[in-house]
Amino acid sequence: FLRYYINIFIQFISLIILLYSVFSLNIYIGLATVILIPIYICVYLRFKTPLYREGIASKEIGAEYFKIGNEQINLITEIKANSLYESSDRWILREYKKYFNAVMKYTKVSYIFKLSNNIITILLKILILVVGGFEIIDNNLTLGEFVIINSYYEMIFSTINGFLNVTNEYQNAKNSYDRIKDILSIPIESNGRCSISKVDNIYIDNVSYGYEN
């Protein structure tokens, strides 16, 4: 996780420097930018939990789906010998539908998150053009300064998108980390300390087994 924190820190410092440069050229365009940046933050906070929840769900269900697929491959001899093709197909298809639905949910949430960011970026560009146009008309901003501000804004957009990509990657990494942490937190099973030299008899009582339909 250290790499993500370093990237976020670098993106933040870059954003501060770019905003200072814009403010030094025109305060009104700088204020317009500062007003819309909190909207970026609100969008991220709104989608933070759904991205995490759907991401970890798709990974868990995906792992279960591929596990069952590998089990079917290992049992291929038994399936052929007992003509269990239809049961095997139903089992695989059922798990595939679960996996497909989970991936689709995560894809939709991720797409809406990116679409929201793109809409905010477009609105910010329109606002810059409008404010910058009025400032040029009022002789408060030269055309050359407006061109410089536009170049700064391209870097600002790139920085913000980089920040959002890092946060999205962070959620994916956190999903994997939490899954590993859950596995490592399972208590170690105690098998006792007494070594048995031999086993004469084993008694089993009230044991049953079955298969899923």
Coordinates of C-alpha atoms in Angstrom, one line a residue:
F1 CA 0.0 0.0 0.0
L2 CA 3.0 2.3 0.4
R3 CA 3.2 2.8 -3.4
Y4 CA -0.4 4.0 -3.5
Y5 CA 0.1 6.5 -0.7
I6 CA 3.2 7.9 -2.4
N7 CA 1.3 8.2 -5.7
I8 CA -1.5 10.0 -4.0
F9 CA 0.9 12.4 -2.3
I10 CA 2.6 13.2 -5.6
Q11 CA -0.7 13.8 -7.3
F12 CA -1.8 16.1 -4.4
I13 CA 1.4 18.2 -4.5
S14 CA 1.1 18.5 -8.3
L15 CA -2.5 19.6 -8.0
I16 CA -1.5 22.3 -5.4
I17 CA 1.2 23.7 -7.7
L18 CA -1.0 23.8 -10.7
L19 CA -3.9 25.5 -8.8
Y20 CA -1.4 28.1 -7.5
S21 CA -0.3 28.8 -11.1
V22 CA -3.9 29.2 -12.3
F23 CA -4.7 31.6 -9.4
S24 CA -1.6 33.7 -10.2
L25 CA -3.0 34.2 -13.7
N26 CA -6.7 34.7 -13.0
I27 CA -8.4 34.4 -9.6
Y28 CA -11.9 33.8 -11.0
I29 CA -10.9 30.8 -13.1
G30 CA -9.0 29.5 -10.1
L31 CA -12.1 29.9 -7.9
A32 CA -14.2 28.0 -10.5
T33 CA -11.7 25.1 -10.3
V34 CA -11.7 25.1 -6.5
I35 CA -15.6 24.9 -6.5
L36 CA -15.7 21.8 -8.7
I37 CA -12.8 19.9 -7.1
P38 CA -15.0 19.0 -4.0
I39 CA -17.5 17.5 -6.4
Y40 CA -14.8 15.1 -7.5
I41 CA -14.2 14.2 -3.9
C42 CA -17.9 13.7 -3.3
V43 CA -18.2 11.4 -6.3
Y44 CA -15.3 9.3 -5.0
L45 CA -16.8 9.1 -1.5
R46 CA -20.2 8.1 -3.0
F47 CA -18.7 5.2 -5.0
K48 CA -16.0 4.2 -2.6
T49 CA -18.1 1.6 -0.7
P50 CA -20.0 0.2 -3.8
L51 CA -16.7 -0.2 -5.7
Y52 CA -15.2 -2.1 -2.7
R53 CA -18.3 -4.2 -2.1
E54 CA -18.9 -5.2 -5.7
G55 CA -15.2 -5.7 -6.3
I56 CA -14.7 -8.2 -3.5
A57 CA -18.0 -9.9 -4.3
S58 CA -16.9 -10.5 -7.9
K59 CA -13.5 -11.9 -6.8
E60 CA -15.0 -14.2 -4.2
I61 CA -17.6 -15.6 -6.6
G62 CA -15.0 -15.8 -9.4
A63 CA -12.7 -17.8 -7.1
E64 CA -15.6 -20.2 -6.3
Y65 CA -16.5 -20.5 -10.0
F66 CA -13.0 -21.5 -11.1
K67 CA -12.6 -23.8 -8.1
I68 CA -15.7 -25.7 -9.2
G69 CA -14.4 -25.7 -12.8
N70 CA -11.1 -27.3 -11.7
E71 CA -13.1 -29.9 -9.6
Q72 CA -15.1 -30.9 -12.6
I73 CA -11.8 -31.4 -14.6
N74 CA -10.4 -33.5 -11.8
L75 CA -13.6 -35.6 -11.7
I76 CA -13.8 -36.0 -15.5
T77 CA -13.3 -39.8 -15.3
E78 CA -16.1 -40.2 -12.8
I79 CA -18.4 -38.0 -14.8
K80 CA -17.8 -40.0 -17.9
A81 CA -18.1 -43.3 -16.1
N82 CA -21.5 -42.4 -14.6
S83 CA -22.8 -40.3 -17.4
L84 CA -23.1 -37.2 -15.2
Y85 CA -22.9 -34.8 -18.0
E86 CA -26.2 -33.0 -17.4
S87 CA -25.5 -32.6 -13.6
S88 CA -22.1 -31.3 -14.3
D89 CA -23.4 -28.8 -16.9
R90 CA -26.1 -27.6 -14.6
W91 CA -23.6 -27.1 -11.8
I92 CA -21.1 -25.2 -13.9
L93 CA -23.9 -23.1 -15.5
R94 CA -25.3 -22.2 -12.2
E95 CA -22.0 -21.0 -10.9
Y96 CA -21.2 -19.2 -14.1
K97 CA -24.4 -17.2 -13.9
K98 CA -23.5 -16.1 -10.4
Y99 CA -20.0 -15.1 -11.6
F100 CA -21.4 -13.3 -14.6
N101 CA -23.9 -11.3 -12.5
A102 CA -21.2 -10.3 -10.0
V103 CA -18.9 -9.2 -12.7
M104 CA -21.6 -7.2 -14.4
K105 CA -22.6 -5.4 -11.2
Y106 CA -18.9 -4.4 -10.6
T107 CA -18.5 -3.3 -14.2
K108 CA -21.7 -1.2 -14.0
V109 CA -20.6 0.5 -10.8
S110 CA -17.1 1.1 -12.2
Y111 CA -18.5 2.5 -15.5
I112 CA -20.9 4.9 -13.7
F113 CA -18.0 6.1 -11.5
K114 CA -15.8 6.8 -14.6
L115 CA -18.8 8.4 -16.4
S116 CA -19.5 10.7 -13.5
N117 CA -15.8 11.9 -13.5
N118 CA -15.9 12.5 -17.2
I119 CA -19.1 14.6 -16.9
I120 CA -17.5 16.7 -14.2
T121 CA -14.4 17.2 -16.4
I122 CA -16.6 18.3 -19.3
L123 CA -18.5 20.8 -17.1
L124 CA -15.3 22.2 -15.7
K125 CA -14.0 22.7 -19.3
I126 CA -17.2 24.5 -20.3
L127 CA -17.0 26.7 -17.2
I128 CA -13.4 27.6 -18.0
L129 CA -14.3 28.6 -21.5
V130 CA -17.2 30.7 -20.3
V131 CA -15.3 32.5 -17.4
G132 CA -12.2 32.8 -19.6
G133 CA -14.2 34.3 -22.4
F134 CA -15.8 37.0 -20.2
E135 CA -12.4 37.8 -18.6
I136 CA -10.9 38.3 -22.1
I137 CA -13.8 40.5 -23.1
D138 CA -13.4 42.6 -20.0
N139 CA -9.6 42.9 -20.7
N140 CA -8.8 41.1 -17.4
L141 CA -7.1 38.3 -19.2
T142 CA -5.1 38.1 -22.4
L143 CA -5.5 35.5 -25.0
G144 CA -1.9 34.3 -24.3
E145 CA -2.7 33.9 -20.6
F146 CA -5.9 32.0 -21.5
V147 CA -3.9 29.6 -23.6
I148 CA -1.5 29.1 -20.7
I149 CA -4.4 28.4 -18.4
N150 CA -5.8 25.8 -20.8
S151 CA -2.4 24.0 -20.8
Y152 CA -2.4 24.1 -17.0
Y153 CA -5.9 22.6 -17.0
E154 CA -4.9 19.8 -19.2
M155 CA -2.3 18.9 -16.6
I156 CA -4.9 19.4 -13.8
F157 CA -7.3 17.0 -15.5
S158 CA -4.5 14.5 -16.0
T159 CA -3.6 14.9 -12.3
I160 CA -7.2 14.4 -11.1
N161 CA -7.7 11.4 -13.4
G162 CA -4.4 10.0 -12.1
F163 CA -5.6 10.5 -8.5
L164 CA -8.9 8.8 -9.3
N165 CA -7.2 5.9 -11.0
V166 CA -4.9 5.4 -8.0
T167 CA -7.9 5.4 -5.6
N168 CA -9.6 2.8 -7.9
E169 CA -6.5 0.6 -7.9
Y170 CA -6.3 1.1 -4.2
Q171 CA -9.8 -0.4 -3.7
N172 CA -8.8 -3.4 -5.9
A173 CA -5.7 -3.9 -3.9
K174 CA -7.6 -3.5 -0.6
N175 CA -10.0 -6.2 -1.8
S176 CA -7.2 -8.7 -2.3
Y177 CA -5.5 -7.7 1.0
D178 CA -8.7 -8.2 3.0
R179 CA -9.2 -11.6 1.4
I180 CA -5.7 -12.7 2.3
K181 CA -6.1 -11.2 5.8
D182 CA -9.3 -13.2 6.4
I183 CA -7.4 -16.4 5.4
L184 CA -4.5 -15.6 7.7
S185 CA -6.8 -14.8 10.6
I186 CA -8.2 -18.3 10.6
P187 CA -7.0 -20.0 13.9
I188 CA -4.4 -22.7 13.5
E189 CA -5.9 -26.1 14.1
S190 CA -4.4 -27.9 17.0
N191 CA -3.6 -31.6 16.3
G192 CA -2.3 -32.3 19.7
R193 CA 1.2 -33.0 20.9
C194 CA 1.0 -36.7 21.5
S195 CA 2.5 -38.9 18.8
I196 CA 0.6 -42.2 18.1
S197 CA 2.8 -45.2 17.1
K198 CA 0.0 -47.2 15.6
V199 CA -3.8 -47.4 15.2
D200 CA -5.6 -50.7 15.9
N201 CA -9.2 -49.7 15.3
I202 CA -11.3 -46.7 14.2
Y203 CA -15.0 -46.5 15.0
I204 CA -17.3 -44.2 13.0
D205 CA -20.9 -43.6 14.2
N206 CA -23.8 -41.6 12.7
V207 CA -22.0 -40.6 9.5
S208 CA -23.8 -39.6 6.3
Y209 CA -22.9 -37.9 3.0
G210 CA -24.7 -36.6 0.0
Y211 CA -24.4 -34.6 -3.2
E212 CA -25.9 -31.3 -4.2
N213 CA -28.8 -31.5 -6.7

